[in-house]
PDB file of C-alpha atoms in Angstrom:
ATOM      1  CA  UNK A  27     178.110  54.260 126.685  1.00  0.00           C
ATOM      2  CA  UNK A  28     178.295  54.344 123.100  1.00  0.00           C
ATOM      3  CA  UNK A  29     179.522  50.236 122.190  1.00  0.00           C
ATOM      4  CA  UNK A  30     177.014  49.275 125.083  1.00  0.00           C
ATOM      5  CA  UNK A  31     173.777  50.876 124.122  1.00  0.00           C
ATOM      6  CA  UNK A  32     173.972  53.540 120.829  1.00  0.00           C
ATOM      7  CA  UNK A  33     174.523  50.296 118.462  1.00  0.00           C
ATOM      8  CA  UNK A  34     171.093  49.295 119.789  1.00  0.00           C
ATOM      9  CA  UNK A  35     172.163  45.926 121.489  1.00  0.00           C
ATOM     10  CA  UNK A  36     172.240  47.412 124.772  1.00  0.00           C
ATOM     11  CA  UNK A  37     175.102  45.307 125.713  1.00  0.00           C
ATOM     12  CA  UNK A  38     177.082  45.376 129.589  1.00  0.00           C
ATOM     13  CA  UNK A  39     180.005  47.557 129.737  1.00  0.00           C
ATOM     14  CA  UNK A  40     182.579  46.732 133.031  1.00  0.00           C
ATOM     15  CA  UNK A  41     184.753  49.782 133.958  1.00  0.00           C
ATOM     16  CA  UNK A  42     186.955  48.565 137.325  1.00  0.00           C
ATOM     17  CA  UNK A  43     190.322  49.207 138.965  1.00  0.00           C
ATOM     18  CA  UNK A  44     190.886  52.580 136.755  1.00  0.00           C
ATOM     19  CA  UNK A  45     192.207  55.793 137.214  1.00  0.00           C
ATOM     20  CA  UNK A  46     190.426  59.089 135.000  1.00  0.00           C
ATOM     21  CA  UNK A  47     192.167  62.308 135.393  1.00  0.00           C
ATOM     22  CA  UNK A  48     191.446  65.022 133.474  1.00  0.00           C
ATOM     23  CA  UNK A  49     189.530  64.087 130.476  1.00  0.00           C
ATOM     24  CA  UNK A  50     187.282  66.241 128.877  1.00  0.00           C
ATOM     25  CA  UNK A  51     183.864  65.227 128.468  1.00  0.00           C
ATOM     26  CA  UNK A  52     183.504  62.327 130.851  1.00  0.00           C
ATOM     27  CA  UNK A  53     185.899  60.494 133.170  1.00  0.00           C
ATOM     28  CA  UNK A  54     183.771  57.331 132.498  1.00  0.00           C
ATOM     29  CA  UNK A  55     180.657  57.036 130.760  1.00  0.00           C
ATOM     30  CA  UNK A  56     178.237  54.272 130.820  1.00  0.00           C
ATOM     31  CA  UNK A  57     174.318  53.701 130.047  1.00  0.00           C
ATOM     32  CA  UNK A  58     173.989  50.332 128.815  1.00  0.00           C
ATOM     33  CA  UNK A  59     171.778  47.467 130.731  1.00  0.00           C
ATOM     34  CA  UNK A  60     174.052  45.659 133.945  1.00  0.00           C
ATOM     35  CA  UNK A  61     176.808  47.995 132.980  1.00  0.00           C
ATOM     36  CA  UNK A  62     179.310  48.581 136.230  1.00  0.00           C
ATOM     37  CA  UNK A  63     181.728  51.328 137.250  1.00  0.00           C
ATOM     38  CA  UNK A  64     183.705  49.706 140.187  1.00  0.00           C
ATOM     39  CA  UNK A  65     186.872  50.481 142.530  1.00  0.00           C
ATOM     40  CA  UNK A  66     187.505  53.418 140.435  1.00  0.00           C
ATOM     41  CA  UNK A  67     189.700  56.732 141.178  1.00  0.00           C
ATOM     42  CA  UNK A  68     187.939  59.962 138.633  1.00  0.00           C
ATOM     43  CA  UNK A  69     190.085  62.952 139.250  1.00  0.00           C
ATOM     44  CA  UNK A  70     189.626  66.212 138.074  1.00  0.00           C
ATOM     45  CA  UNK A  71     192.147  68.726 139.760  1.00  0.00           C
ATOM     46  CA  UNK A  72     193.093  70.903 136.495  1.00  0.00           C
ATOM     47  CA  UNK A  73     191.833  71.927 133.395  1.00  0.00           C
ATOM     48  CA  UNK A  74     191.465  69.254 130.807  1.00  0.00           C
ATOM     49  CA  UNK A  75     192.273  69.592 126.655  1.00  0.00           C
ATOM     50  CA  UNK A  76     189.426  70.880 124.970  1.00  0.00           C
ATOM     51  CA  UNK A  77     187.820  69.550 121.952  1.00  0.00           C
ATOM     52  CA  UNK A  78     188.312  70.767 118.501  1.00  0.00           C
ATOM     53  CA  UNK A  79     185.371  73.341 119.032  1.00  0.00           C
ATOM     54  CA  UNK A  80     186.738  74.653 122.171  1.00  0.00           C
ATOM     55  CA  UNK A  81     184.227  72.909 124.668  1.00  0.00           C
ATOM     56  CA  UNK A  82     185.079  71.300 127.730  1.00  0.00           C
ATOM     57  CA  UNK A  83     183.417  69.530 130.531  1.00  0.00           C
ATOM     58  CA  UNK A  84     184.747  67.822 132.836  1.00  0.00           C
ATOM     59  CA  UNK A  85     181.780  65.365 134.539  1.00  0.00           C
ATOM     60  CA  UNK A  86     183.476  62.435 136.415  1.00  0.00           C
ATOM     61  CA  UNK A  87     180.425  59.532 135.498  1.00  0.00           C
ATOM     62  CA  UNK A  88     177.982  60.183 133.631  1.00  0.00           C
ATOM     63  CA  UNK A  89     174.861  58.195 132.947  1.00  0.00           C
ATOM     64  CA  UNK A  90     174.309  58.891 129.665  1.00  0.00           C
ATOM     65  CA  UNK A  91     171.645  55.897 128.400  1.00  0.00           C
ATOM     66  CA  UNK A  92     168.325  54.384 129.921  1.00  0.00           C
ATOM     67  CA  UNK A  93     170.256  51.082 131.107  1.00  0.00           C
ATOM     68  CA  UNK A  94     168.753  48.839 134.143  1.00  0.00           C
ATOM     69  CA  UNK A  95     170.318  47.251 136.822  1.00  0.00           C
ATOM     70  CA  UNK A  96     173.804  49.491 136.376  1.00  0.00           C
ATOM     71  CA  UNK A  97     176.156  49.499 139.313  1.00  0.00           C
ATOM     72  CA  UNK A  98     178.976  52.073 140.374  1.00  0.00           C
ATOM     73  CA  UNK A  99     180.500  50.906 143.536  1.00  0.00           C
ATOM     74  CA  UNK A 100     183.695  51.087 145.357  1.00  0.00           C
ATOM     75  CA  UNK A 101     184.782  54.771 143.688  1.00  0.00           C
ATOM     76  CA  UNK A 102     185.895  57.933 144.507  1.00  0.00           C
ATOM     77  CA  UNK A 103     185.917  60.883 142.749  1.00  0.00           C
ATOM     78  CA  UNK A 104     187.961  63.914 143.716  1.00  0.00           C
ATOM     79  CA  UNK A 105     186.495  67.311 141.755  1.00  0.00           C
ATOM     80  CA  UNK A 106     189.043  69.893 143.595  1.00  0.00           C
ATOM     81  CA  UNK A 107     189.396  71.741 139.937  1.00  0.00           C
ATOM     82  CA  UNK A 108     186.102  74.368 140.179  1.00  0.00           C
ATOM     83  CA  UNK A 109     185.674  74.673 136.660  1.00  0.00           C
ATOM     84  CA  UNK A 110     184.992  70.945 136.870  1.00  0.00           C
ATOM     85  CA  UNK A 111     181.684  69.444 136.395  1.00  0.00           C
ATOM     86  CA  UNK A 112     178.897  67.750 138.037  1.00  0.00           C
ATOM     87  CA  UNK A 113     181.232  64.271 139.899  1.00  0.00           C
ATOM     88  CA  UNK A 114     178.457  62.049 139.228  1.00  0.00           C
ATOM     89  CA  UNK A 115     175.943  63.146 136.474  1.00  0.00           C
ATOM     90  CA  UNK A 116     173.064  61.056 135.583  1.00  0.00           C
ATOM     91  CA  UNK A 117     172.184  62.332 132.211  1.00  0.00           C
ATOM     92  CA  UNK A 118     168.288  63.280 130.853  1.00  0.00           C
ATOM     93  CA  UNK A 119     168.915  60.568 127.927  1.00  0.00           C
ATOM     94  CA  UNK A 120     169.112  58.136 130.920  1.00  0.00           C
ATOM     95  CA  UNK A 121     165.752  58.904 132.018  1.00  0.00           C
ATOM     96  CA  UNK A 122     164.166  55.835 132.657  1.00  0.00           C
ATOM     97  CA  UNK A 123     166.606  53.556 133.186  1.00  0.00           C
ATOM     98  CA  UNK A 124     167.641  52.091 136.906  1.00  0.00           C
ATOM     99  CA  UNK A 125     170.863  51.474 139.321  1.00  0.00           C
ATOM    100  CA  UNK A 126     172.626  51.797 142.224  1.00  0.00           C
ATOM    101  CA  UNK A 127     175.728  53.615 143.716  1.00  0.00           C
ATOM    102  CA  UNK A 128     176.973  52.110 146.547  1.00  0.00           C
ATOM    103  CA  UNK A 129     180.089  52.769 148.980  1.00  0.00           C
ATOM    104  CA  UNK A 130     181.126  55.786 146.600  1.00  0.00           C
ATOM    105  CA  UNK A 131     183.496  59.034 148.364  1.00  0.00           C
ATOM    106  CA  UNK A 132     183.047  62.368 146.040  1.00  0.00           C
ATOM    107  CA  UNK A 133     185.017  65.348 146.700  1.00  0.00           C
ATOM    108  CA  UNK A 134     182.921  68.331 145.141  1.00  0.00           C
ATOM    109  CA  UNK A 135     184.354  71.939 144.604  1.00  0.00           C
ATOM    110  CA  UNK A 136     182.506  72.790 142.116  1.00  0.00           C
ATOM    111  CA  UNK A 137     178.963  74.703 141.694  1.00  0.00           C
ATOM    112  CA  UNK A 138     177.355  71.376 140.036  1.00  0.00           C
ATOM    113  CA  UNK A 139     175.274  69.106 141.943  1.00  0.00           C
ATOM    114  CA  UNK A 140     177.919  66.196 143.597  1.00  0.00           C
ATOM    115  CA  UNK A 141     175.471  63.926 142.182  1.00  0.00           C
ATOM    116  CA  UNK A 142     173.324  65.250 139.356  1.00  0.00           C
ATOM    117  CA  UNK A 143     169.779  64.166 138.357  1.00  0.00           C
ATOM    118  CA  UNK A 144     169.799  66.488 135.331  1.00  0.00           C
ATOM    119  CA  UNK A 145     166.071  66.833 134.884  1.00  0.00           C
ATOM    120  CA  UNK A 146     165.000  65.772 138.212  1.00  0.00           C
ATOM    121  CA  UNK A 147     163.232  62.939 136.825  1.00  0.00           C
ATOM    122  CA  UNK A 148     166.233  60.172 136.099  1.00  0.00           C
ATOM    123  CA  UNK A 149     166.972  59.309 139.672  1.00  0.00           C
ATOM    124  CA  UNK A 150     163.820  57.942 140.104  1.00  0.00           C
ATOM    125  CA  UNK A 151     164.469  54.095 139.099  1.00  0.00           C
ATOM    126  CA  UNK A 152     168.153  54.676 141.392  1.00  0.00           C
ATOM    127  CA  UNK A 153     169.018  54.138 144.624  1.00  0.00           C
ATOM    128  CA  UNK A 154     172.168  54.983 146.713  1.00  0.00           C
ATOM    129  CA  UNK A 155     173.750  54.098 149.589  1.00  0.00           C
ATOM    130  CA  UNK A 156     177.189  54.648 151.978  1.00  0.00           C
ATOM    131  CA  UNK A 157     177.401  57.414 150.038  1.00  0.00           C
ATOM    132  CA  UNK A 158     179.754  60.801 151.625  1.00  0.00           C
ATOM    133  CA  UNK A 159     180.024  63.432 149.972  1.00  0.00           C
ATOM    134  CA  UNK A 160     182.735  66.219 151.126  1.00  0.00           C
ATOM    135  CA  UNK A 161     183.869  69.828 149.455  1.00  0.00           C
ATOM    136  CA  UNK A 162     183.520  73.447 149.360  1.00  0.00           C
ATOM    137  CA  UNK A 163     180.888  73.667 146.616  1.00  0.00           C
ATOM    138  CA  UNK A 164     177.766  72.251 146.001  1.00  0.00           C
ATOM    139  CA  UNK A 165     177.483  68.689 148.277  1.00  0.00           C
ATOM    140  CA  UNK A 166     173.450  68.109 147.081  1.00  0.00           C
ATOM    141  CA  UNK A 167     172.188  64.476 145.649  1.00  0.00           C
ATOM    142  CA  UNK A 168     168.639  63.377 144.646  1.00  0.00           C
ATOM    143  CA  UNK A 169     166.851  62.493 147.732  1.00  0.00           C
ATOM    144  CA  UNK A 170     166.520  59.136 146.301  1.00  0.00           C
ATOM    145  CA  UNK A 171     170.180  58.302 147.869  1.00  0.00           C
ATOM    146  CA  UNK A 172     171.396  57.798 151.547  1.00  0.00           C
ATOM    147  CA  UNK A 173     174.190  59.937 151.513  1.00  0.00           C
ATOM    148  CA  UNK A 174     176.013  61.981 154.025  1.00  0.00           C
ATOM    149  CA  UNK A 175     177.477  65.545 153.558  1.00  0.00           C
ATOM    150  CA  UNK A 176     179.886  67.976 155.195  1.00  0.00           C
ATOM    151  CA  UNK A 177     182.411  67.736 157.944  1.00  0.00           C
ATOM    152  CA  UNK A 178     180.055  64.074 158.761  1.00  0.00           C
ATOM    153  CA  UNK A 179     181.653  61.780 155.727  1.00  0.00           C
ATOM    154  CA  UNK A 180     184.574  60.495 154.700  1.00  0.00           C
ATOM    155  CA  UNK A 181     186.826  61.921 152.532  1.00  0.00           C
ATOM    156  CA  UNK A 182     188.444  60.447 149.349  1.00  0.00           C
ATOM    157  CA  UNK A 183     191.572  58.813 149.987  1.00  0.00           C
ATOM    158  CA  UNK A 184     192.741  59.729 146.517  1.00  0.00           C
ATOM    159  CA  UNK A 185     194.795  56.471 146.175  1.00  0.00           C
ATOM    160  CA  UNK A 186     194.970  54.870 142.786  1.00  0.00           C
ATOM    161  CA  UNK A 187     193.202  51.452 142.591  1.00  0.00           C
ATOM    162  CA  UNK A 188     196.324  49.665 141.285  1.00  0.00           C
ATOM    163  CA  UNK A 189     198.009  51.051 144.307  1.00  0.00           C
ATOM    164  CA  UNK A 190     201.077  53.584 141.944  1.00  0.00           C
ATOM    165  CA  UNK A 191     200.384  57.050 143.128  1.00  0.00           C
ATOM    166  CA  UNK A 192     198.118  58.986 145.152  1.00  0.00           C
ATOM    167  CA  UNK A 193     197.027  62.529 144.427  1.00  0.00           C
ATOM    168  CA  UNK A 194     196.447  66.017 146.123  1.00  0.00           C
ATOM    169  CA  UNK A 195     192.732  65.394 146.535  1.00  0.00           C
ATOM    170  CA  UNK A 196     192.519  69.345 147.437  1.00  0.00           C
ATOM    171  CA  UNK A 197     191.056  68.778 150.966  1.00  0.00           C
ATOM    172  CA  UNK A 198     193.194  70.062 153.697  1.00  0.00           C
ATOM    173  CA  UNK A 199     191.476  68.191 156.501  1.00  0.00           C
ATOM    174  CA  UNK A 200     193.040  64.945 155.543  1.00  0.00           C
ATOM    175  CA  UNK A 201     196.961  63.833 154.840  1.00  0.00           C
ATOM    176  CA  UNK A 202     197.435  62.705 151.674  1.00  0.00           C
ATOM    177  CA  UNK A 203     200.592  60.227 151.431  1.00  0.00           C
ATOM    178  CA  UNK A 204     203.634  61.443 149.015  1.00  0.00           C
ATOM    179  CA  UNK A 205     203.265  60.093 145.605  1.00  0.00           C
ATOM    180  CA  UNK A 206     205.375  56.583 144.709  1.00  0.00           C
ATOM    181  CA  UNK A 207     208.452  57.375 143.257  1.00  0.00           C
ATOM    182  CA  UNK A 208     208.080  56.704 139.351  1.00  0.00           C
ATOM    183  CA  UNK A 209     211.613  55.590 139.355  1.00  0.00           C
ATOM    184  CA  UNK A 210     210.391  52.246 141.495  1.00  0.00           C
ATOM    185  CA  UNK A 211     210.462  49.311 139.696  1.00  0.00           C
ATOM    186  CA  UNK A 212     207.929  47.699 142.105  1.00  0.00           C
ATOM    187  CA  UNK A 213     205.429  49.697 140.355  1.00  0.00           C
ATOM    188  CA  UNK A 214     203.900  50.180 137.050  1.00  0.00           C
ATOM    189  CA  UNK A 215     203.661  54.044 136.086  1.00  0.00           C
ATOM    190  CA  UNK A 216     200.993  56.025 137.534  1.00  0.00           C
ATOM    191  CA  UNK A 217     198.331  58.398 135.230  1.00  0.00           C
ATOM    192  CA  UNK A 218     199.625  60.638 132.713  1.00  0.00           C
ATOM    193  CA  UNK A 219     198.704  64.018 132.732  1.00  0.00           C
ATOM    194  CA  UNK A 220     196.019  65.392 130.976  1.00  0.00           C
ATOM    195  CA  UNK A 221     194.881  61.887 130.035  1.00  0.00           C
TER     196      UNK A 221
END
């Protein structure tokens, strides 16, 4: 969010076809006008580094600027680490500001909201649709969204969006396929740890 909107020029930031696993702080992070978070994979199944002071949290997207018209579509984000934090967090800075998240599969074992309206007051200008949301912790959204919850939606699939590896996404209901063989030269190298 910072480059689009903290230099004051509120300018669009595009975040698509990524993996995030692990990172401390945010997986992505976005809050500038038209930004868009699409066909993403946020993972966080393990603790990430901490920061020079010790703190971590690990939110998957978070809304951290007023922005209008941002998009996150097409993503899935896979919280199976409980000390994880809210999958989808939209921030009390980004009170205010307006999107949508559309076609988006969260996996939720943590005790933060799946989707997070920090104040209660930012989801207002959203709106949400095809959203499921599966886990063993907390599965509640802003009633602003469509969503559905529980044994009803669709789990992530936890395959990367450039097709290398697919992750344990912690859910024993579904069959996860074996991770690509690294050694492959059909493929380009899948996430590194604790990046």
């Amino acid at each position: 969010s910072s480059p689009g909107y903290d230099d004051g020029n509120d300018g669009q930031v595009i975040v698509e076809n990524c993996t995030s696993h692990n990172n401390n702080i945010a997986g992505i992070r976005i809050g500038s006008s038209e930004s868009v978070v699409r066909n993403c994979l946020i993972i966080n199944d393990d603790a990430s580094p901490s920061s020079p002071s010790g703190a971590r949290n690990q939110r998957g997207i978070r809304v951290r600027a007023p922005g209008d018209d941002i998009v996150i579509e097409d993503c899935e984000i896979i919280h199976s680490y409980e000390g994880a934090g809210a999958p989808i967090q939209l921030h009390r800075t980004a009170e205010g500001g307006s999107g949508t998240i559309n076609n988006v599969r969260i996996l939720n074992n943590t005790d933060n909201d799946a989707i997070s309206d920090q104040d209660g007051n930012t989801a207002e200008g959203w709106s949400g649709g095809n959203i499921s949301i599966t886990g063993s912790g907390d599965l509640s959204y802003p009633s602003e969204f469509d969503a559905t919850t529980g044994s009803d939606a669709e789990s992530p699939t936890g395959e990367d969006p450039q097709g290398d590896t697919t992750v344990d996404t912690g859910d024993d209901s579904t069959d996860s396929p074996e991770p690509s063989d690294p050694s492959d030269s059909s493929g380009g190298a899948g996430p590194a740890e604790g990046t």
